[in-house]
Short mmCIF file of C-alpha atoms and ligand atoms in Angstrom, two decimals:
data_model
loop_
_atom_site.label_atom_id
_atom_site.label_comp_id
_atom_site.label_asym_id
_atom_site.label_seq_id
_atom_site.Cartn_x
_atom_site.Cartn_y
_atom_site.Cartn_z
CA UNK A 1 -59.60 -187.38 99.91
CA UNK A 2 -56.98 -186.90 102.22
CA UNK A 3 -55.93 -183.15 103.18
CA UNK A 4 -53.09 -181.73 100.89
CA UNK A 5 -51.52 -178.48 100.74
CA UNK A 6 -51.53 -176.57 97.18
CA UNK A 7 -48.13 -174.66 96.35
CA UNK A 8 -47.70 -172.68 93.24
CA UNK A 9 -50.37 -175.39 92.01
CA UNK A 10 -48.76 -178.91 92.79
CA UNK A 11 -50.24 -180.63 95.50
CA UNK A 12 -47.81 -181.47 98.30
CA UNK A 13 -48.86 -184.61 100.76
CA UNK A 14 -49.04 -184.01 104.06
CA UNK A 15 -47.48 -186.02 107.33
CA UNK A 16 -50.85 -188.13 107.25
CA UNK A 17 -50.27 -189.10 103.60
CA UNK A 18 -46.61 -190.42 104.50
CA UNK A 19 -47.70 -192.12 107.35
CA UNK A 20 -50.75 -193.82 105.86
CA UNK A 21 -48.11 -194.94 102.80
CA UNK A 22 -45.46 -196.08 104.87
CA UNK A 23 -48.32 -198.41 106.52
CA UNK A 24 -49.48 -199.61 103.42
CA UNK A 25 -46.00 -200.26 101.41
CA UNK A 26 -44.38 -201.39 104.52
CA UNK A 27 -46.41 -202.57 107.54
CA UNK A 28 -44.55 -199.96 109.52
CA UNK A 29 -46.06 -197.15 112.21
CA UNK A 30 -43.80 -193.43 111.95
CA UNK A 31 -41.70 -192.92 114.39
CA UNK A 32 -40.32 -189.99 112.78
CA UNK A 33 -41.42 -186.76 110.77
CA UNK A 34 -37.85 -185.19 109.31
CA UNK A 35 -38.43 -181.91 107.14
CA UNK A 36 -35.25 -181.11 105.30
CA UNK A 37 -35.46 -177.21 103.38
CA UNK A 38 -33.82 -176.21 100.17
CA UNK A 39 -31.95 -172.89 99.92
CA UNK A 40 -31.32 -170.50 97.88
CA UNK A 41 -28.11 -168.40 97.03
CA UNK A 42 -28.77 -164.83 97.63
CA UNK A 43 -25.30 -164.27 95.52
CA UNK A 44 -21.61 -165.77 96.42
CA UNK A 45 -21.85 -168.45 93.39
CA UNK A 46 -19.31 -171.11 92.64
CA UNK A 47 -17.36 -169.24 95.69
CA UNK A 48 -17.93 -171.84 98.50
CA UNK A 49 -15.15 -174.54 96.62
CA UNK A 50 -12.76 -171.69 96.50
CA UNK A 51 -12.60 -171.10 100.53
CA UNK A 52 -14.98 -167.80 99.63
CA UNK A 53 -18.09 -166.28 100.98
CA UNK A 54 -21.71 -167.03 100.55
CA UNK A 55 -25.36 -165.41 101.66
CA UNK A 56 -27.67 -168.56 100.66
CA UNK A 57 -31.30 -168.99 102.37
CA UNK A 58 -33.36 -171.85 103.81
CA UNK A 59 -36.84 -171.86 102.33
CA UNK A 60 -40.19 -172.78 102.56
CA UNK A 61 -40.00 -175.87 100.57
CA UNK A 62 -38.72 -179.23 101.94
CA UNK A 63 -38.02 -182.69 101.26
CA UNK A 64 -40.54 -184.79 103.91
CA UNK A 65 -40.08 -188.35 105.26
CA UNK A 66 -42.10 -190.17 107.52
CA UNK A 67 -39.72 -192.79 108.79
CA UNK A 68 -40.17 -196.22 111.09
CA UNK A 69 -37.93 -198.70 112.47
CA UNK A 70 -38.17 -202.48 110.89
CA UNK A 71 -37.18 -205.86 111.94
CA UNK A 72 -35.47 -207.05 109.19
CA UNK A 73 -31.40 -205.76 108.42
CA UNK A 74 -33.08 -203.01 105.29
CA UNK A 75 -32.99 -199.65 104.31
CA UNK A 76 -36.36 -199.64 102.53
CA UNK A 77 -36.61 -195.59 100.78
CA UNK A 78 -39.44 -194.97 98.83
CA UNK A 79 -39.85 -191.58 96.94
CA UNK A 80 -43.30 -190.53 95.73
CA UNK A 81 -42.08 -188.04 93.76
CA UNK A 82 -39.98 -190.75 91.41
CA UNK A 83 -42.58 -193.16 92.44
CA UNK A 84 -40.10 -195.75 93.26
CA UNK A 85 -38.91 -197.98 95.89
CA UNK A 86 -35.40 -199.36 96.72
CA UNK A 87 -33.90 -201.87 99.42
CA UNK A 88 -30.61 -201.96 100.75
CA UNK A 89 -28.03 -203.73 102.94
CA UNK A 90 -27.86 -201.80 106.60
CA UNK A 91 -23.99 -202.94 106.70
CA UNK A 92 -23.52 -202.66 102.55
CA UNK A 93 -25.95 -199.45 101.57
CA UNK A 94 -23.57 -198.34 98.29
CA UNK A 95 -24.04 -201.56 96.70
CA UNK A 96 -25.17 -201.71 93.81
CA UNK A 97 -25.24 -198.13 92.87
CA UNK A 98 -28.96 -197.44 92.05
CA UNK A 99 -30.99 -194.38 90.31
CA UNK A 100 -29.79 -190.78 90.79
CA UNK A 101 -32.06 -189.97 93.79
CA UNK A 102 -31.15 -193.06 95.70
CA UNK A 103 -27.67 -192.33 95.20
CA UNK A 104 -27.74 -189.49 97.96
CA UNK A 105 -29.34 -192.07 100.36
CA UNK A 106 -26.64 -194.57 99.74
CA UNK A 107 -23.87 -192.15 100.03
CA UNK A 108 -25.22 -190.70 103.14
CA UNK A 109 -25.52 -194.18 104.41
CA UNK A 110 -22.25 -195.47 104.11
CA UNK A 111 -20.97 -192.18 105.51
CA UNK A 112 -22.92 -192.95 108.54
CA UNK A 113 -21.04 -196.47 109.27
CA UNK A 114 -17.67 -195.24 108.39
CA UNK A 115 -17.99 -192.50 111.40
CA UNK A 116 -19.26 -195.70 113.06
CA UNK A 117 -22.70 -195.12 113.29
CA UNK A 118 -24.64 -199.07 113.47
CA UNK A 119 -27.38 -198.32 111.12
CA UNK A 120 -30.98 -200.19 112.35
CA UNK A 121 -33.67 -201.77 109.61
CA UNK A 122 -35.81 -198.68 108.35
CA UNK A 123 -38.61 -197.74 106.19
CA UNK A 124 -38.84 -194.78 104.88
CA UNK A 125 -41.34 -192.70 102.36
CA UNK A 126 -39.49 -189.35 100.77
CA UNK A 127 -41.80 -186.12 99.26
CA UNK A 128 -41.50 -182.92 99.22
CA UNK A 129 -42.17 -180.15 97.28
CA UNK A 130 -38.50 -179.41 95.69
CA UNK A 131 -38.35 -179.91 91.81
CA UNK A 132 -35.14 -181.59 91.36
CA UNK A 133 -32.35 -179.96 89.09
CA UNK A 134 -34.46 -176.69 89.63
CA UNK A 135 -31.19 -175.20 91.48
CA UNK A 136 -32.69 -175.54 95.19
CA UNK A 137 -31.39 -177.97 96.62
CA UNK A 138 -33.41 -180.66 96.59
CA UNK A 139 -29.89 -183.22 96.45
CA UNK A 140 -28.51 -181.80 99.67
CA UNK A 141 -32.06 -181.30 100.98
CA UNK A 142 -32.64 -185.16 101.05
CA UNK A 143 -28.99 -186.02 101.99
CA UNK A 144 -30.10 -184.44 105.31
CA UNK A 145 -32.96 -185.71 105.65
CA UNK A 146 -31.72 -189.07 105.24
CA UNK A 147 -28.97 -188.85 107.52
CA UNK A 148 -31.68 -187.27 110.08
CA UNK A 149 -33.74 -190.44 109.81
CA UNK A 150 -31.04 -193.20 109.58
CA UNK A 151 -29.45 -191.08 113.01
CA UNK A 152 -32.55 -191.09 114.55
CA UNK A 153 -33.49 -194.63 113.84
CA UNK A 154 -30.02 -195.97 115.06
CA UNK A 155 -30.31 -193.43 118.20
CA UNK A 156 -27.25 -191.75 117.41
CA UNK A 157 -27.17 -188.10 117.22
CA UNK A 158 -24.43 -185.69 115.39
CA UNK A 159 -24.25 -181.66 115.59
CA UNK A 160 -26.33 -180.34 112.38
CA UNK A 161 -22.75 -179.37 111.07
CA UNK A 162 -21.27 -182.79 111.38
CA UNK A 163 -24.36 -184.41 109.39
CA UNK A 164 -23.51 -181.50 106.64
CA UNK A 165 -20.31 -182.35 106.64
CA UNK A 166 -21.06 -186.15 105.94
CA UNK A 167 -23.87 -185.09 103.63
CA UNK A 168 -21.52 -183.02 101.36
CA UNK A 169 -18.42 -186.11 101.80
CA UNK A 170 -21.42 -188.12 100.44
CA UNK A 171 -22.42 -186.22 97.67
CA UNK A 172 -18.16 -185.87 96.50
CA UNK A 173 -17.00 -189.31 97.19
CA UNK A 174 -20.37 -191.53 96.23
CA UNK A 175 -22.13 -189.45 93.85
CA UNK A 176 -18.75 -187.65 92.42
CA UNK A 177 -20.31 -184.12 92.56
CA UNK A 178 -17.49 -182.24 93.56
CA UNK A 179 -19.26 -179.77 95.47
CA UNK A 180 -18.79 -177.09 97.99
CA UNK A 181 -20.19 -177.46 102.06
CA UNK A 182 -22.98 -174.22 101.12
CA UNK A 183 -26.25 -176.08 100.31
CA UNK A 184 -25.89 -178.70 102.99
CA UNK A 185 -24.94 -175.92 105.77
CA UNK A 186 -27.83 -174.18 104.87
CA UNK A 187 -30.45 -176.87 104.94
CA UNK A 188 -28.72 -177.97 108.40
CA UNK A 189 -28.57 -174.24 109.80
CA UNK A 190 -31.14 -172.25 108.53
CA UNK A 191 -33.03 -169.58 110.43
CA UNK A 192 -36.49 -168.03 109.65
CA UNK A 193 -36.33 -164.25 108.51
CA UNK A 194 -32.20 -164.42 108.06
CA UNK A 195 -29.63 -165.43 105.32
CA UNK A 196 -26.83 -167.09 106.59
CA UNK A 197 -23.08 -165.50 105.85
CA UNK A 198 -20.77 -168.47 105.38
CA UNK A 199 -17.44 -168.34 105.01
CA UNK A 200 -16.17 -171.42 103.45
CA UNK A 201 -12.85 -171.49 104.64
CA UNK A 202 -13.57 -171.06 108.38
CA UNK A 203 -17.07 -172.77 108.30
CA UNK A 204 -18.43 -169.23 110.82
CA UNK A 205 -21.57 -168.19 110.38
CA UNK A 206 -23.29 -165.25 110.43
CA UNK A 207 -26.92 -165.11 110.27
CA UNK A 208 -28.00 -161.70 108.31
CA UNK A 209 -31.83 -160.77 108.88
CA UNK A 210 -33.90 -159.56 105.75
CA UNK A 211 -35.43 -156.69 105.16
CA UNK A 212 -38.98 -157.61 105.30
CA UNK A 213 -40.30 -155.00 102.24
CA UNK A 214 -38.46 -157.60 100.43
CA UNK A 215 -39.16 -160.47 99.16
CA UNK A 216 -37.42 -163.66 97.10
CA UNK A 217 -38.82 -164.78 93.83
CA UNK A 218 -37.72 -167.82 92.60
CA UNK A 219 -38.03 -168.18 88.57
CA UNK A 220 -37.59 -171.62 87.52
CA UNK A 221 -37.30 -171.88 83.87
CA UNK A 222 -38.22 -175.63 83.80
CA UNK A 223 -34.93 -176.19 81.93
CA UNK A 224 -33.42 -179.17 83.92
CA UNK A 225 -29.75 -179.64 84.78
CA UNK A 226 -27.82 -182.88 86.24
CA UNK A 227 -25.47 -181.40 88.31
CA UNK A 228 -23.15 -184.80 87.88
CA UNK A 229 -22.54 -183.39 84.56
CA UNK A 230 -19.06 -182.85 84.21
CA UNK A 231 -19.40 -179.18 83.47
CA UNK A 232 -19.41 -178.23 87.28
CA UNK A 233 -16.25 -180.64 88.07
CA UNK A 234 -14.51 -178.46 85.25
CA UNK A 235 -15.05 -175.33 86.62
CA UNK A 236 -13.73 -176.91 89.94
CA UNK A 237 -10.82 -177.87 88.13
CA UNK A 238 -10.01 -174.84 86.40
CA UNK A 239 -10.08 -173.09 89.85
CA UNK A 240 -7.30 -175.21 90.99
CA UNK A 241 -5.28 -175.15 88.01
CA UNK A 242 -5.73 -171.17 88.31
CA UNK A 243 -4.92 -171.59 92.20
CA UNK A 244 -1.73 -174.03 91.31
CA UNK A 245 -0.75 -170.79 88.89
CA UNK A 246 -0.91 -168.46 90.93
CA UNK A 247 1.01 -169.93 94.11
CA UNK A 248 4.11 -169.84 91.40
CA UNK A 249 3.95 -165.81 92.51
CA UNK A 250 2.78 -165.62 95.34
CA UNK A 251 2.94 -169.04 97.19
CA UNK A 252 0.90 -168.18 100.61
CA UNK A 253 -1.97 -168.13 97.82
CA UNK A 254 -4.33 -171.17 98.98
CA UNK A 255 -7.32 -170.97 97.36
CA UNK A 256 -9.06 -168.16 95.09
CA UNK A 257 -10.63 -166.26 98.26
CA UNK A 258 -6.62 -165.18 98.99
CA UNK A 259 -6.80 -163.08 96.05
CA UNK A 260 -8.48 -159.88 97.61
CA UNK A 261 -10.33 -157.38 95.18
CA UNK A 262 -7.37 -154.79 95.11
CA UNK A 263 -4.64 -157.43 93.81
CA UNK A 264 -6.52 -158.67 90.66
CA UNK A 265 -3.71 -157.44 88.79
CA UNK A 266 -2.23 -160.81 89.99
CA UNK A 267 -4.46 -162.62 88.00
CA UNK A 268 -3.35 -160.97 84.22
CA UNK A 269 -0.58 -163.65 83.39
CA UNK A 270 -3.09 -166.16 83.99
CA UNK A 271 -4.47 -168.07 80.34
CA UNK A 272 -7.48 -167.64 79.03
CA UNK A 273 -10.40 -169.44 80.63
CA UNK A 274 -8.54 -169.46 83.44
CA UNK A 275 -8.45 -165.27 83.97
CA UNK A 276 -11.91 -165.16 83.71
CA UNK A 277 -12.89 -168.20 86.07
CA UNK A 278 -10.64 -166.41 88.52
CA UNK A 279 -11.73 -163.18 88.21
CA UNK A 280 -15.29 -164.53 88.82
CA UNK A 281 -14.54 -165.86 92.58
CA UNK A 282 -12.55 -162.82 93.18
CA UNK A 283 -15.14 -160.06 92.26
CA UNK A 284 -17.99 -162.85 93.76
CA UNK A 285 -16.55 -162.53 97.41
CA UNK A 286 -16.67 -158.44 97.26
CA UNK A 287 -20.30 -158.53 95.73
CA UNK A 288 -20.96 -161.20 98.78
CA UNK A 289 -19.37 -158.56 101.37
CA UNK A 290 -20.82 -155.50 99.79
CA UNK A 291 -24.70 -157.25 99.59
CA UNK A 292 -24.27 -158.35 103.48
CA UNK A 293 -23.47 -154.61 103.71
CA UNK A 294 -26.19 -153.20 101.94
CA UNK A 295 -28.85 -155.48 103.45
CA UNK A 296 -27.49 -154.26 106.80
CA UNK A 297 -28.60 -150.77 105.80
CA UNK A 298 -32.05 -152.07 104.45
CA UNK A 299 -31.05 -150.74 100.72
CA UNK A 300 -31.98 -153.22 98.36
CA UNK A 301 -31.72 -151.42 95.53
CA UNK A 302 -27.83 -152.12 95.99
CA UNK A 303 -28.34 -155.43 96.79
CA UNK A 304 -30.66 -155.69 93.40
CA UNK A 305 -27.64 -153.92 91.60
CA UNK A 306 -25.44 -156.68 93.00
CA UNK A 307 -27.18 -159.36 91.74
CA UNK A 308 -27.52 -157.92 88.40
CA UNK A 309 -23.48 -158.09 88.85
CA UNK A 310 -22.93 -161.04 89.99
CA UNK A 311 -25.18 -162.49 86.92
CA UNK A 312 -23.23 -160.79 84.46
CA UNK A 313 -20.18 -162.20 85.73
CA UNK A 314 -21.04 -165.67 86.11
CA UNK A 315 -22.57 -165.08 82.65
CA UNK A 316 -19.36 -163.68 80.78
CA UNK A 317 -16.62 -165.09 83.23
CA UNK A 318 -17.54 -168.37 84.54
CA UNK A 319 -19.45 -169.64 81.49
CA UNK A 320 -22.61 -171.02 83.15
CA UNK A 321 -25.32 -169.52 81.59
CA UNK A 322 -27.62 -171.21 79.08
CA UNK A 323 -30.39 -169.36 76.71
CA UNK A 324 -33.48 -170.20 78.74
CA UNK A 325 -31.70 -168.94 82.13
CA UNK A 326 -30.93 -165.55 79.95
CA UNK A 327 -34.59 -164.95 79.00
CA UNK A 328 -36.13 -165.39 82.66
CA UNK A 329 -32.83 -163.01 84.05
CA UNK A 330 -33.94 -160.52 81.14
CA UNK A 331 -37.65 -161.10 81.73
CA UNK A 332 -37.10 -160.69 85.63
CA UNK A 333 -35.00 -157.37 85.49
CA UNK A 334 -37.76 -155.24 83.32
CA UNK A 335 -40.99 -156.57 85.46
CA UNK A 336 -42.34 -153.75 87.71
CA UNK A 337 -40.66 -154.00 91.18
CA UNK A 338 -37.64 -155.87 90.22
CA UNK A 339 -34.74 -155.13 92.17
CA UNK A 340 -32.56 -157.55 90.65
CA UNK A 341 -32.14 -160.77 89.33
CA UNK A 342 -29.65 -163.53 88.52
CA UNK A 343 -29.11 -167.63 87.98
CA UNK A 344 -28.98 -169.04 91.33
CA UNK A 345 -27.40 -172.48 92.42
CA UNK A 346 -24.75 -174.31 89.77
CA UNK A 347 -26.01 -172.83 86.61
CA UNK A 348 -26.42 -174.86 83.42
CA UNK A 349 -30.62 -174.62 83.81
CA UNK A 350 -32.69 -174.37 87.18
CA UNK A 351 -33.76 -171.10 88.60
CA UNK A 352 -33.72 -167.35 88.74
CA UNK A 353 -33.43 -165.77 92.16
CA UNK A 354 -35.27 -162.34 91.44
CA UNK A 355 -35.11 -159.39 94.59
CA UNK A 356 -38.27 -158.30 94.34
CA UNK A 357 -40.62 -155.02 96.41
CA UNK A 358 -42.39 -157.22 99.16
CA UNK A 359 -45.77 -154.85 97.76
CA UNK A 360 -45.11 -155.51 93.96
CA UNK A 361 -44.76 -159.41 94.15
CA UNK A 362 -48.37 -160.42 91.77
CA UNK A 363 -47.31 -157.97 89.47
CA UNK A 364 -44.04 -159.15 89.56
CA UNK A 365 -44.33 -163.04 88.69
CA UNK A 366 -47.50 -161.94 86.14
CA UNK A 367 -45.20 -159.98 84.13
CA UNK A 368 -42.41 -162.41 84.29
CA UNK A 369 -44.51 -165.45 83.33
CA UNK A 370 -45.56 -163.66 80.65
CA UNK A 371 -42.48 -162.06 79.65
CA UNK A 372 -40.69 -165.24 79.47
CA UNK A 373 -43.28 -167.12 77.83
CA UNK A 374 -43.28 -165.31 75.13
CA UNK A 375 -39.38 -165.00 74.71
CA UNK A 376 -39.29 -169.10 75.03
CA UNK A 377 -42.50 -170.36 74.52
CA UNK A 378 -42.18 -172.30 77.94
CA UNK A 379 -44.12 -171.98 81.10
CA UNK A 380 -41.96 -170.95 83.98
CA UNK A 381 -42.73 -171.59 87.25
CA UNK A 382 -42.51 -169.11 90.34
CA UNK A 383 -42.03 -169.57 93.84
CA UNK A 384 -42.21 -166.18 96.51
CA UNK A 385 -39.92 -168.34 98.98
CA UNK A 386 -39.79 -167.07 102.47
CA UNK A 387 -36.24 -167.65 104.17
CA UNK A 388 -37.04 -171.20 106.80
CA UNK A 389 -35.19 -172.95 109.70
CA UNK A 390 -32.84 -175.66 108.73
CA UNK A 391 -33.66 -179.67 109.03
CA UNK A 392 -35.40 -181.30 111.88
CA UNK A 393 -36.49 -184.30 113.13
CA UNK A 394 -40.05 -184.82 114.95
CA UNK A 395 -40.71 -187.88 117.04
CA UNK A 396 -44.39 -188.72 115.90
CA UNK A 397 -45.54 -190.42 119.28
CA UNK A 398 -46.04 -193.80 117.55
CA UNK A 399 -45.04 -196.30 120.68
CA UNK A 400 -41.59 -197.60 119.95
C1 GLA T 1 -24.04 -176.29 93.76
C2 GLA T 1 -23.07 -176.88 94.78
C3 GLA T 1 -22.62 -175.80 95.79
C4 GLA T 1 -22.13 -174.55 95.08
C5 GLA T 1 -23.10 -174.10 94.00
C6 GLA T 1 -22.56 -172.97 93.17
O1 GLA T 1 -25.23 -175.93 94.39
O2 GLA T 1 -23.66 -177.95 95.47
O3 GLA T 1 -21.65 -176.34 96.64
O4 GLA T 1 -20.85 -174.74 94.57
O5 GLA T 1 -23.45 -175.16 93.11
O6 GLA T 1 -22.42 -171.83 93.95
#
């Protein structure tokens, strides 16, 4: 049997298993090894669309492709994890539009040729050990690596923060997620040890190191969530409308991250949802600055009571909570060494990002499990993630 690596009990291939499939389905040697991480959002949620701040990480788990050049005029994907296999055009890649997790291929793909990149026959073979809809990433994880590959392959190069750019214009235009630049600057840009403080309007980054008596517990609650629902393009909207509102007042008023903390008053004439959706991203981008504080001072009981904060709010004001992310938040804050907890990523299902004492971690996720078992009769699944560098692309040595 060939040599795999066991995480949180799922077997994850290794380089040797991609190359020996990539042989097998398509006659083809590696040239390439791309690892692509996920993130995930310390706190500064549903802030990045609204020109606000955010404090996501890279982690330890990755979307993997082993990735050759080919004769004929293909992009041939295939995904273990889906166990499927797709061809397309090189000078046509969005047509037809094909299942979910090929869509982020083809978007990435005919962002590549429109900033007149020639795109070159490949095979490729995607895994990784991501659950999709989990709230990690795993959709911006294999935009990049995609883009890595199909760059590599055509040997054409772009800064990490140009291929996040295209990966997120990809993700709005093709797959009509409306979403914010965070997730695919992280994956791009991570550092080991660090969180990275983005501010969405400017694109700086700051990279914040973490304590290391800390450590990040991922809760998954096995509830799925398609983030092309239309729920997350409402909340967009609503922002806007808010925004378009508010500009009436006070018309230098941009985006929600020009309301500072002090001037909420501003938002009371707004309607109903729209107060609360506002008031969100407002108090958000203070809990963002105040956790990059406390972390600075090594206090993470702070940053615990931040999250608990920002949970609430993004509970009770932006309306993305569902039952099953409740019961692992509750479950999470009582277990022994919790320092706080909230839904991390777009809501609607996926994960739990728990701050937990480095030294109580076992006890932590036993109690948790349990905990949240018995509140939902569902097994969660837990991940101690440990913050990762961002995408990169290894030449295998295979001749060329
Ligand atoms: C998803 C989007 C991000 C961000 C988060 C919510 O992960 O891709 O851009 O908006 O939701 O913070």
């Amino acid at each position: 049997m060939s040599p795999a690596i066991l995480l949180n009990g799922s077997p994850v291939s290794g380089w040797a298993d991609l190359d020996r499939e990539l042989s097998d389905r398509f006659v083809a040697t590696a040239r390439y090894h791309v690892r692509a991480p996920g993130r995930v959002n310390l706190i500064g949620e549903h802030t990045d669309y609204n020109e606000g701040f955010v404090l996501p990480v890279a982690i330890d788990r990755a979307v993997r492709l082993a990735a050759a050049p080919t004769a004929d005029p293909l992009l041939r994907f295939r995904s273990r994890q889906f166990d499927e296999e797709v061809a397309l055009p090189v000078d046509r890649p969005e047509e037809p539009r094909l299942p979910q997790w090929t869509r982020y291929i083809q978007g990435v793909a005919g962002q590549l040729l429109r900033a007149g990149v020639t795109l070159r026959g490949t095979a490729a073979v995607v895994d990784g050990d991501l659950p999709p809809g989990a709230g990690l990433s795993s959709s911006a994880a294999l935009e990049v690596a995609a883009a890595l590959a199909l760059l590599a392959i055509a040997g054409a190069t772009l800064a990490p923060r140009q291929v996040a750019a295209l990966a997120q214009r990809a993700e709005v235009e093709f797959v009509g997620v409306r979403c914010g630049i965070m997730d695919q600057l992280t994956v791009a840009l991570g550092r080991p040890g660090h969180a990275l403080l983005i501010d969405c309007r400017s694109l700086e980054i700051s990279y914040i190191p973490l304590p290391p008596t800390l450590a990040l517990v991922v809760c998954d609650t096995g509830v799925r969530r398609a983030l092309g629902e239309s729920a997350y393009n409402d909340r967009r909207r609503e922002c806007e409308v808010a925004v378009h509102r508010l500009r009436r007042v006070r018309p230098q008023i941009r985006a929600l991250r020009d309301v500072g903390p002090e001037e909420s008053s501003l938002l009371d004439d707004l309607p109903q949802p729209l107060r609360r959706r506002a008031r969100h991203v407002v108090t958000e981008n203070q809990r963002v600055r105040d956790a990059v504080e406390a972390l600075r001072r090594g206090d993470g009981v702070a940053v615990g009571r931040l999250l608990n904060a920002s949970h609430a709010s993004l509970r009770d004001d932006y309306a993305v909570s569902v039952p099953a992310l409740e019961a692992m938040v509750e479950a999470a804050m009582a277990a022994p060494g919790a320092l706080g907890a909230r839904l991390t990523g777009a809501g609607f299902g996926g994960a739990v990002l728990a701050l937990v004492e480095r030294d109580a971690t076992g006890v932590f996720v036993e109690w948790t499990r349990t905990a949240y078992q018995t509140a939902t009769g569902r097994e969660g699944a837990f991940r101690v993630c440990a913050a990762s560098g961002g995408a990169e692309v290894e030449l295998t040595g295979a001749p060329g």
